[in-house]
């Protein structure tokens, strides 16, 4: 199986289980369930749950044992996108070319849909019991996912992003923000795959370093694509006030240096990956993300 | 120890642990941590965590074994208040006489603070391990709290509340909404206390019925206090369009019938409580809530 075939296999597997794992039905919360279904099926790349599955695979774990962890991580990610798009945050009317949740429904429903994803992620984790995982592994995953997605991780990073967009940023701050905002949840995704497979503490530590570098590379590439994809910005000097996103790596480093940074992060990620059991797919994925066009 | 002394003892215990259990500190999320501290210490009644402790007590469990469960439930509650106060929800500038979180900080920070409480509640649950609880009990608590706070519980109820406030309501709908919006988390609070103490499945089922009735009584009394406390509404006929909250029990039933309903619910709650090991404090608390003035 080549890289693209393997990637599609993981994505199909995760999409199958995302639809099946938790019925989005409720007597009282019919509308919020609709909104959650809408956001869950609006065509994400499923990068994070793919990482959970691929890392579990690398350590010789069964794919089924990581499926709840993978779905829970995607729930947190989808919830965060809904809240990030809100008018009081990034104020984005579109998400992947379709109306954002608060445009399709309304702001109240979007806040509640995000809350629903955050809160239900942990019910999904507990379902791993039905897939043969023992309690200790599920609890370890629960503590890690909770920490990496909250104020010591993703939520903390989004808070810093809001501040930097208002007050301006330097590279040191942007790197810390990218670590919290983007790498934290990617670290959770990868480490949960390792936990599901029963990896050792030192292996999990290496996975965490790999995922940190991968997340930084991913976010830097994202910032590059934001500028390269927007011709109205491309024509202006970097650092001018036309750009919306003042906390972007490209804005503080310039396009050339940001491109070098993304390469360095990718090299760091591959360096850590090479300490782990050989895995062609993860090596290919890590390089694929560096050169992707969205 | 009389009722008030026992209540104060529980509240002091929970306030001590709420401050200690999880340091609200983060390199990236300094502001969101400030907002979380602000909302956590703005003087709540701590009803839900008190219920967790009291139910654990009733089944002969150690208070310490329920402390993480109690704190996690309060985290979910505080997070929900922050989001309920947002302009797109109930649009309340004041919470317990102080500026709401989004007034004191801003809307983005308030959304993130609520998210932080929701997400970190589950890290706190996992800390119960350090207080001698076994993995199976913690996982059971995790699944239950997650379900009862998300779209099949609290979040679903808030969604229904938003719809009823817009479209109007009848009593049947208001009762379903109160069940989801208010009773669900009170059920989680009580059942988590029972789980911590190692209560049997059938005991937990009775606790769940008790908490359902208690929550309905509590919400109905809350709706009564909203009207009785607001003289501008008191002078107008019930059902007129001056009232902001169209989904209130008092609005659909009238003051007299709502008062009777609150009494009935309280009797139902006491009926269930009497099936359980004798507990003077919970009986007193159940009656106290019926006659409280806030």
XYZ file of C-alpha atoms in Angstrom:
588
model
C 0.000 0.000 0.000
C 1.461 3.407 -0.911
C 1.244 6.545 1.227
C -1.945 7.958 -0.294
C -3.721 4.603 -0.098
C -2.746 4.201 3.561
C -3.833 7.773 4.328
C -7.214 7.182 2.691
C -7.613 3.944 4.607
C -7.072 5.736 7.922
C -9.397 8.607 6.950
C -12.172 6.221 5.861
C -11.782 4.268 9.098
C -11.999 7.402 11.230
C -14.968 8.793 9.290
C -16.813 5.516 9.725
C -16.289 5.575 13.497
C -16.911 9.314 13.958
C -20.409 8.747 12.622
C -20.992 5.604 14.634
C -19.283 6.064 18.005
C -21.786 8.451 19.622
C -25.309 9.005 18.234
C -25.803 12.785 18.103
C -29.405 12.642 19.317
C -31.140 14.320 22.241
C -34.739 15.079 23.186
C -33.860 18.583 24.400
C -30.837 19.385 22.269
C -32.096 18.630 18.765
C -30.708 21.820 17.277
C -27.285 21.597 18.904
C -27.039 17.998 17.699
C -27.822 19.135 14.137
C -25.117 21.784 14.404
C -22.630 19.220 15.719
C -23.416 16.843 12.836
C -22.995 19.729 10.380
C -19.568 20.672 11.737
C -18.399 17.080 12.102
C -19.126 16.225 8.467
C -17.906 19.436 6.831
C -14.902 17.733 5.293
C -11.918 17.988 7.641
C -8.527 16.477 6.778
C -8.728 14.309 9.953
C -4.988 14.861 10.468
C -5.117 14.474 14.259
C -7.054 11.198 14.426
C -4.937 9.846 11.545
C -1.878 10.543 13.707
C -3.478 8.680 16.632
C -4.080 5.641 14.431
C -0.689 5.790 12.712
C 1.257 6.043 15.989
C -0.754 3.153 17.445
C 0.062 1.188 14.260
C 3.768 2.037 14.585
C 3.920 0.471 18.042
C 2.132 -2.655 16.811
C -1.216 -1.808 18.450
C -4.543 -2.827 16.933
C -6.304 0.000 15.065
C -9.545 -0.750 16.953
C -7.911 -0.077 20.306
C -7.114 3.516 19.255
C -10.423 4.330 17.595
C -12.091 6.008 20.606
C -8.980 8.026 21.372
C -8.816 9.170 17.734
C -12.491 10.197 17.706
C -12.137 12.064 21.023
C -9.182 14.078 19.700
C -11.149 15.006 16.558
C -14.101 16.080 18.741
C -11.836 18.501 20.609
C -10.426 19.795 17.322
C -13.837 20.340 15.706
C -15.125 22.062 18.869
C -12.138 24.409 18.847
C -12.689 25.343 15.176
C -16.322 26.277 15.887
C -15.308 28.555 18.768
C -12.319 30.001 16.852
C -14.662 31.075 14.028
C -17.004 33.030 16.353
C -17.331 36.801 15.765
C -15.595 37.536 19.088
C -12.614 35.354 18.078
C -11.338 35.159 14.467
C -14.742 36.149 13.014
C -14.654 33.749 10.065
C -17.852 33.313 8.066
C -16.436 30.412 6.096
C -14.819 27.156 7.169
C -13.514 24.916 4.404
C -15.554 26.858 1.854
C -18.857 26.321 3.694
C -20.700 28.622 6.135
C -19.197 28.461 9.645
C -21.369 26.943 12.348
C -22.511 30.333 13.721
C -23.480 31.461 10.198
C -25.343 28.236 9.365
C -27.084 28.268 12.769
C -26.520 31.175 15.172
C -23.909 32.236 17.712
C -25.626 30.640 20.708
C -25.926 27.308 18.917
C -22.286 27.502 17.823
C -21.089 28.142 21.388
C -23.165 25.161 22.570
C -22.012 22.916 19.707
C -18.383 23.594 20.619
C -19.188 22.902 24.281
C -20.903 19.673 23.240
C -17.793 18.481 21.361
C -15.488 19.344 24.285
C -17.698 17.656 26.878
C -18.617 14.561 24.855
C -15.014 13.852 23.881
C -14.519 12.383 27.340
C -17.553 10.107 27.118
C -16.053 8.764 23.886
C -12.753 8.091 25.673
C -14.535 5.917 28.232
C -16.034 3.834 25.395
C -12.527 2.511 24.675
C -13.352 -0.093 27.320
C -15.621 -1.758 24.741
C -12.629 -2.007 22.386
C -10.511 -3.949 24.845
C -8.488 -1.130 26.433
C -7.869 -1.368 30.169
C -8.958 1.315 32.633
C -5.448 2.541 33.417
C -4.708 3.374 29.761
C -8.054 5.143 29.306
C -7.497 7.255 32.438
C -3.995 8.161 31.322
C -5.400 9.255 27.957
C -8.145 11.233 29.715
C -5.725 13.201 31.888
C -3.394 13.901 28.972
C -6.113 14.982 26.507
C -7.725 17.195 29.135
C -4.484 18.955 30.008
C -3.241 19.418 26.440
C -6.537 20.865 25.245
C -7.212 23.276 28.123
C -5.426 26.354 29.495
C -2.048 24.565 29.616
C -2.455 23.704 25.927
C -4.820 24.586 23.088
C -7.125 26.988 24.994
C -4.084 28.797 26.432
C -2.641 29.134 22.917
C -5.861 30.570 21.515
C -5.915 33.068 24.403
C -2.357 34.135 23.551
C -3.280 34.385 19.851
C -6.101 36.829 20.679
C -3.682 38.973 22.693
C -0.942 38.937 20.054
C -3.374 39.845 17.283
C -4.326 42.911 19.300
C -0.925 43.906 20.662
C 1.439 42.628 17.990
C 4.009 39.885 18.358
C 7.667 38.932 18.082
C 8.995 35.566 16.950
C 9.605 34.240 20.463
C 5.991 34.834 21.414
C 4.664 33.439 18.143
C 6.639 30.221 18.660
C 5.243 29.791 22.191
C 1.751 30.459 20.867
C 2.135 27.908 18.051
C 3.409 25.365 20.575
C 0.313 25.786 22.762
C -2.301 26.466 20.137
C -1.370 23.862 17.562
C 1.259 21.428 18.834
C -0.498 20.611 22.119
C -3.450 18.856 20.518
C -1.160 17.164 17.962
C 0.899 15.935 20.924
C -2.279 14.587 22.508
C -3.235 12.910 19.218
C 0.138 11.169 18.868
C 0.607 10.266 22.547
C -2.905 8.795 22.796
C -2.014 6.473 19.918
C 1.126 5.447 21.813
C -0.845 4.900 25.040
C -3.430 2.758 23.213
C -0.636 0.563 21.844
C 0.991 0.196 25.273
C 4.206 2.093 24.445
C 6.723 2.664 27.250
C 7.124 5.966 29.120
C 10.347 6.798 27.270
C 8.726 5.997 23.922
C 5.809 8.278 24.802
C 8.295 11.044 25.650
C 9.910 10.709 22.211
C 6.480 10.730 20.543
C 5.730 13.942 22.436
C 8.895 15.596 21.065
C 8.104 14.382 17.550
C 4.582 15.795 17.774
C 5.789 19.134 19.127
C 8.061 19.629 16.120
C 5.430 18.305 13.707
C 2.835 20.726 15.086
C 5.204 23.696 14.749
C 6.032 22.701 11.156
C 2.334 22.281 10.404
C 1.378 25.699 11.812
C 4.254 27.474 10.078
C 3.282 25.897 6.752
C -0.314 26.994 7.457
C 0.844 30.573 7.960
C 2.834 30.410 4.704
C -0.193 29.089 2.808
C -2.308 31.912 4.248
C -0.017 34.476 2.612
C 0.796 32.600 -0.571
C -2.895 31.932 -1.135
C -3.858 35.580 -0.680
C -2.627 37.724 -3.574
C -3.835 40.950 -2.025
C -1.288 40.383 0.727
C 1.440 38.990 -1.514
C 1.817 42.256 -3.378
C 2.420 44.253 -0.177
C 5.598 44.399 1.855
C 5.667 41.904 4.723
C 4.902 43.698 7.952
C 2.530 46.257 6.428
C -0.756 46.756 8.186
C -2.955 45.148 5.552
C -2.659 41.693 7.082
C -5.376 40.543 9.398
C -3.325 38.028 11.309
C -0.634 39.797 13.316
C 0.415 36.612 15.089
C 1.440 34.729 11.926
C 4.956 33.285 11.657
C 5.260 34.831 8.180
C 4.437 38.288 9.470
C 7.140 38.290 12.116
C 9.822 36.329 10.197
C 9.125 37.073 6.564
C 8.304 34.413 3.983
C 11.846 33.173 3.419
C 12.773 32.682 7.070
C 9.392 31.122 7.831
C 9.964 28.599 5.031
C 13.356 27.725 6.522
C 11.773 27.378 9.975
C 9.159 24.959 8.661
C 11.968 22.892 7.138
C 13.943 22.891 10.393
C 10.911 21.800 12.421
C 10.270 19.008 9.935
C 13.893 17.851 10.273
C 13.539 17.880 14.081
C 10.363 15.827 13.797
C 12.043 13.257 11.555
C 15.051 13.112 13.910
C 12.716 12.099 16.787
C 10.727 9.740 14.568
C 13.906 7.865 13.642
C 14.395 6.921 17.309
C 11.095 5.011 17.194
C 10.135 1.718 15.525
C 10.487 2.138 11.761
C 7.362 3.627 10.173
C 7.320 4.605 6.525
C 3.846 6.122 6.717
C 4.662 8.626 9.476
C 7.887 9.679 7.704
C 5.948 10.232 4.480
C 3.180 12.095 6.315
C 5.657 14.385 8.069
C 7.232 15.370 4.736
C 3.882 15.532 2.969
C 2.629 18.126 5.480
C 5.659 20.365 4.806
C 4.889 20.608 1.110
C 1.097 20.502 1.179
C -1.184 23.085 -0.484
C -3.857 23.066 2.253
C -23.514 19.784 64.287
C -26.656 21.500 62.988
C -27.619 21.916 59.336
C -26.009 25.332 58.796
C -22.775 24.272 60.480
C -22.595 21.134 58.355
C -23.336 23.130 55.198
C -20.582 25.613 56.018
C -18.182 22.768 56.714
C -18.828 21.282 53.268
C -18.561 24.680 51.562
C -15.273 25.516 53.297
C -13.901 22.106 52.375
C -14.855 22.517 48.719
C -13.521 26.085 48.529
C -10.205 24.936 49.974
C -9.858 22.203 47.356
C -11.137 24.264 44.420
C -8.242 26.612 44.990
C -5.697 23.862 45.501
C -6.631 21.013 43.168
C -5.402 22.526 39.870
C -3.062 25.543 39.718
C -4.608 27.946 37.194
C -1.284 28.907 35.644
C -0.044 28.774 32.072
C 2.764 30.398 30.086
C 0.519 31.067 27.088
C -2.879 31.379 28.746
C -2.209 33.928 31.470
C -5.323 35.959 30.730
C -7.692 33.000 30.446
C -6.328 31.696 33.758
C -7.042 35.088 35.381
C -10.589 34.978 34.033
C -11.055 31.422 35.321
C -9.826 32.455 38.796
C -12.171 35.431 38.733
C -15.210 33.309 37.886
C -14.272 30.498 40.254
C -14.020 32.809 43.264
C -17.023 35.035 42.575
C -18.989 33.577 45.444
C -21.105 30.659 44.270
C -23.322 28.658 46.638
C -21.361 25.469 45.766
C -24.645 23.535 45.836
C -23.508 20.885 43.361
C -20.192 19.959 44.997
C -21.893 20.036 48.421
C -24.325 17.429 47.066
C -21.412 15.286 45.864
C -19.828 15.385 49.323
C -23.117 14.874 51.201
C -24.142 11.859 49.096
C -20.678 10.335 49.554
C -21.051 10.948 53.301
C -24.499 9.313 53.322
C -23.059 6.084 51.911
C -20.263 6.102 54.489
C -17.545 7.183 52.027
C -14.590 9.329 53.046
C -14.969 13.013 52.115
C -11.489 13.011 50.564
C -12.445 10.318 48.071
C -15.159 12.577 46.611
C -13.185 15.816 46.535
C -12.011 15.591 42.901
C -15.462 14.595 41.694
C -16.972 17.545 43.578
C -14.445 20.010 42.111
C -14.971 18.652 38.573
C -18.743 19.115 38.842
C -18.264 22.707 40.035
C -15.873 23.359 37.114
C -18.593 22.291 34.657
C -21.135 24.455 36.477
C -18.939 27.572 36.516
C -18.052 27.066 32.830
C -21.737 26.848 31.950
C -22.550 30.077 33.825
C -19.854 31.972 31.901
C -21.236 30.791 28.549
C -24.878 31.327 29.613
C -24.088 34.977 30.423
C -22.629 35.708 26.938
C -24.395 38.332 24.794
C -25.505 35.644 22.304
C -27.087 33.604 25.128
C -28.842 35.232 28.115
C -26.831 38.474 27.763
C -26.331 39.073 31.487
C -23.876 41.792 32.515
C -23.998 40.782 36.162
C -23.449 37.458 37.886
C -23.999 37.402 41.636
C -23.848 41.202 41.732
C -20.434 41.361 40.043
C -19.547 41.958 36.381
C -19.949 38.791 34.297
C -16.775 37.268 32.890
C -17.242 38.799 29.414
C -17.784 42.249 30.972
C -14.788 41.972 33.287
C -12.597 40.629 30.456
C -14.026 40.327 26.941
C -16.183 37.904 24.991
C -13.295 35.913 23.522
C -11.733 35.433 26.950
C -15.108 34.405 28.389
C -15.641 31.781 25.682
C -12.139 30.427 26.363
C -12.582 30.501 30.155
C -15.752 28.425 29.841
C -13.924 26.030 27.507
C -11.081 25.817 30.024
C -13.460 24.822 32.828
C -15.172 22.188 30.665
C -11.917 20.668 29.463
C -10.014 20.781 32.761
C -12.872 19.192 34.713
C -11.769 15.862 33.318
C -8.137 16.295 34.325
C -9.401 16.948 37.858
C -11.414 13.703 37.744
C -8.260 11.729 36.967
C -6.565 13.227 40.062
C -8.975 11.205 42.226
C -6.379 8.433 41.871
C -4.205 10.383 44.345
C -7.088 10.295 46.825
C -7.330 6.519 46.827
C -10.085 5.983 44.254
C -9.678 3.058 41.877
C -9.584 3.454 38.090
C -12.967 1.800 37.495
C -14.805 4.300 39.714
C -13.035 7.275 38.135
C -13.881 6.082 34.618
C -17.495 5.522 35.575
C -17.628 9.073 36.955
C -15.962 10.397 33.784
C -18.517 8.781 31.463
C -21.440 9.919 33.588
C -20.277 13.533 34.037
C -19.486 13.838 30.332
C -22.888 12.550 29.242
C -24.941 14.539 31.772
C -23.201 17.806 30.944
C -23.236 17.562 27.134
C -25.990 17.438 24.506
C -27.858 14.660 26.331
C -27.886 16.821 29.455
C -26.985 20.392 30.385
C -25.883 21.634 26.934
C -29.016 20.109 25.361
C -31.159 21.892 27.967
C -29.514 25.254 27.320
C -30.111 24.735 23.590
C -33.814 24.075 24.269
C -33.971 27.131 26.551
C -32.698 29.364 23.742
C -35.367 27.969 21.386
C -38.206 28.309 23.915
C -37.233 31.880 24.758
C -37.563 32.706 21.080
C -40.606 30.632 20.176
C -42.505 30.500 23.470
C -43.171 27.428 25.570
C -45.782 25.233 27.194
C -45.423 23.462 30.546
C -44.504 20.097 29.036
C -41.587 21.627 27.157
C -40.461 23.700 30.139
C -40.357 20.590 32.327
C -38.224 18.716 29.784
C -35.935 21.737 29.522
C -35.564 22.021 33.314
C -34.770 18.300 33.472
C -31.942 18.648 30.953
C -30.685 22.117 31.816
C -30.677 21.904 35.590
C -31.366 18.387 36.859
C -28.766 16.656 34.651
C -25.766 18.260 36.336
C -27.369 17.873 39.776
C -27.813 14.184 38.928
C -24.130 14.009 37.988
C -23.198 15.760 41.257
C -25.189 13.313 43.399
C -24.327 10.143 41.476
C -20.603 10.962 41.489
C -20.786 11.140 45.296
C -22.461 7.730 45.303
C -19.832 6.301 42.915
C -16.988 7.652 45.089
C -18.488 5.929 48.139
C -18.899 2.627 46.288
C -22.720 2.594 46.315
C -24.501 -0.248 44.485
C -26.117 0.104 41.051
C -29.627 0.156 42.526
C -28.595 2.760 45.100
C -27.143 4.918 42.310
C -30.442 4.585 40.417
C -32.366 5.866 43.464
C -29.884 8.732 43.881
C -30.492 9.621 40.218
C -34.258 9.816 40.798
C -33.744 11.891 43.946
C -31.490 14.310 42.089
C -33.896 14.627 39.150
C -36.702 15.741 41.488
C -34.357 17.944 43.507
C -33.133 19.684 40.351
C -36.689 20.327 39.143
C -37.654 21.748 42.548
C -34.524 23.895 42.561
C -35.158 25.327 39.074
C -38.847 25.984 39.779
C -37.940 27.824 42.977
C -35.358 29.782 40.978
C -38.043 30.837 38.488
C -40.311 31.889 41.375
C -37.536 33.976 42.935
C -36.893 35.637 39.563
C -40.459 36.966 39.549
C -40.865 37.647 43.257
C -37.552 39.486 43.312
C -38.458 41.690 40.366
C -41.130 44.218 41.305
C -41.470 45.591 37.796
C -42.746 42.177 36.773
C -44.771 41.511 39.920
C -47.181 44.345 39.193
C -47.992 43.013 35.704
C -50.303 40.122 34.865
C -48.475 36.811 34.489
C -48.062 36.040 30.814
C -47.708 39.641 29.663
C -44.858 40.440 27.337
C -42.754 42.408 29.801
C -40.921 39.346 31.035
C -37.603 38.542 29.508
C -37.632 34.844 30.245
C -40.339 33.109 28.249
C -39.218 29.656 29.296
C -39.802 30.185 33.036
C -42.049 27.776 34.954
C -43.834 30.786 36.494
C -44.620 32.250 33.107
C -46.291 29.120 31.775
C -47.936 27.945 35.034
C -48.544 31.119 37.002
C -47.063 31.793 40.435
C -49.514 29.687 42.434
C -49.248 26.513 40.352
C -45.469 26.866 40.095
C -45.261 27.049 43.906
C -47.320 23.852 44.149
C -45.065 22.170 41.562
C -41.940 23.049 43.535
C -43.560 21.485 46.596
C -44.506 18.336 44.700
C -40.984 17.922 43.325
C -39.569 18.362 46.814
C -41.906 15.661 48.129
C -40.812 13.343 45.317
C -37.185 14.024 46.170
C -37.768 13.237 49.861
C -39.675 10.069 48.915
C -36.601 8.799 47.034
C -34.208 9.983 49.743
C -36.105 7.962 52.348
C -35.230 4.763 50.461
C -31.542 5.462 51.084
C -29.406 5.261 54.249
C -30.746 7.811 56.733
C -29.270 11.264 56.190
C -30.525 14.242 58.138
C -28.366 16.723 56.244
C -29.715 15.857 52.783
C -33.315 15.966 54.071
C -32.691 19.384 55.586
C -30.930 20.608 52.436
C -33.782 19.429 50.198
C -36.324 21.376 52.292
C -34.002 24.347 52.706
C -33.738 24.738 48.912
C -37.537 24.869 48.575
C -37.827 27.867 50.905
C -34.593 29.678 50.072
C -34.403 33.361 49.071
C -31.521 32.897 46.540
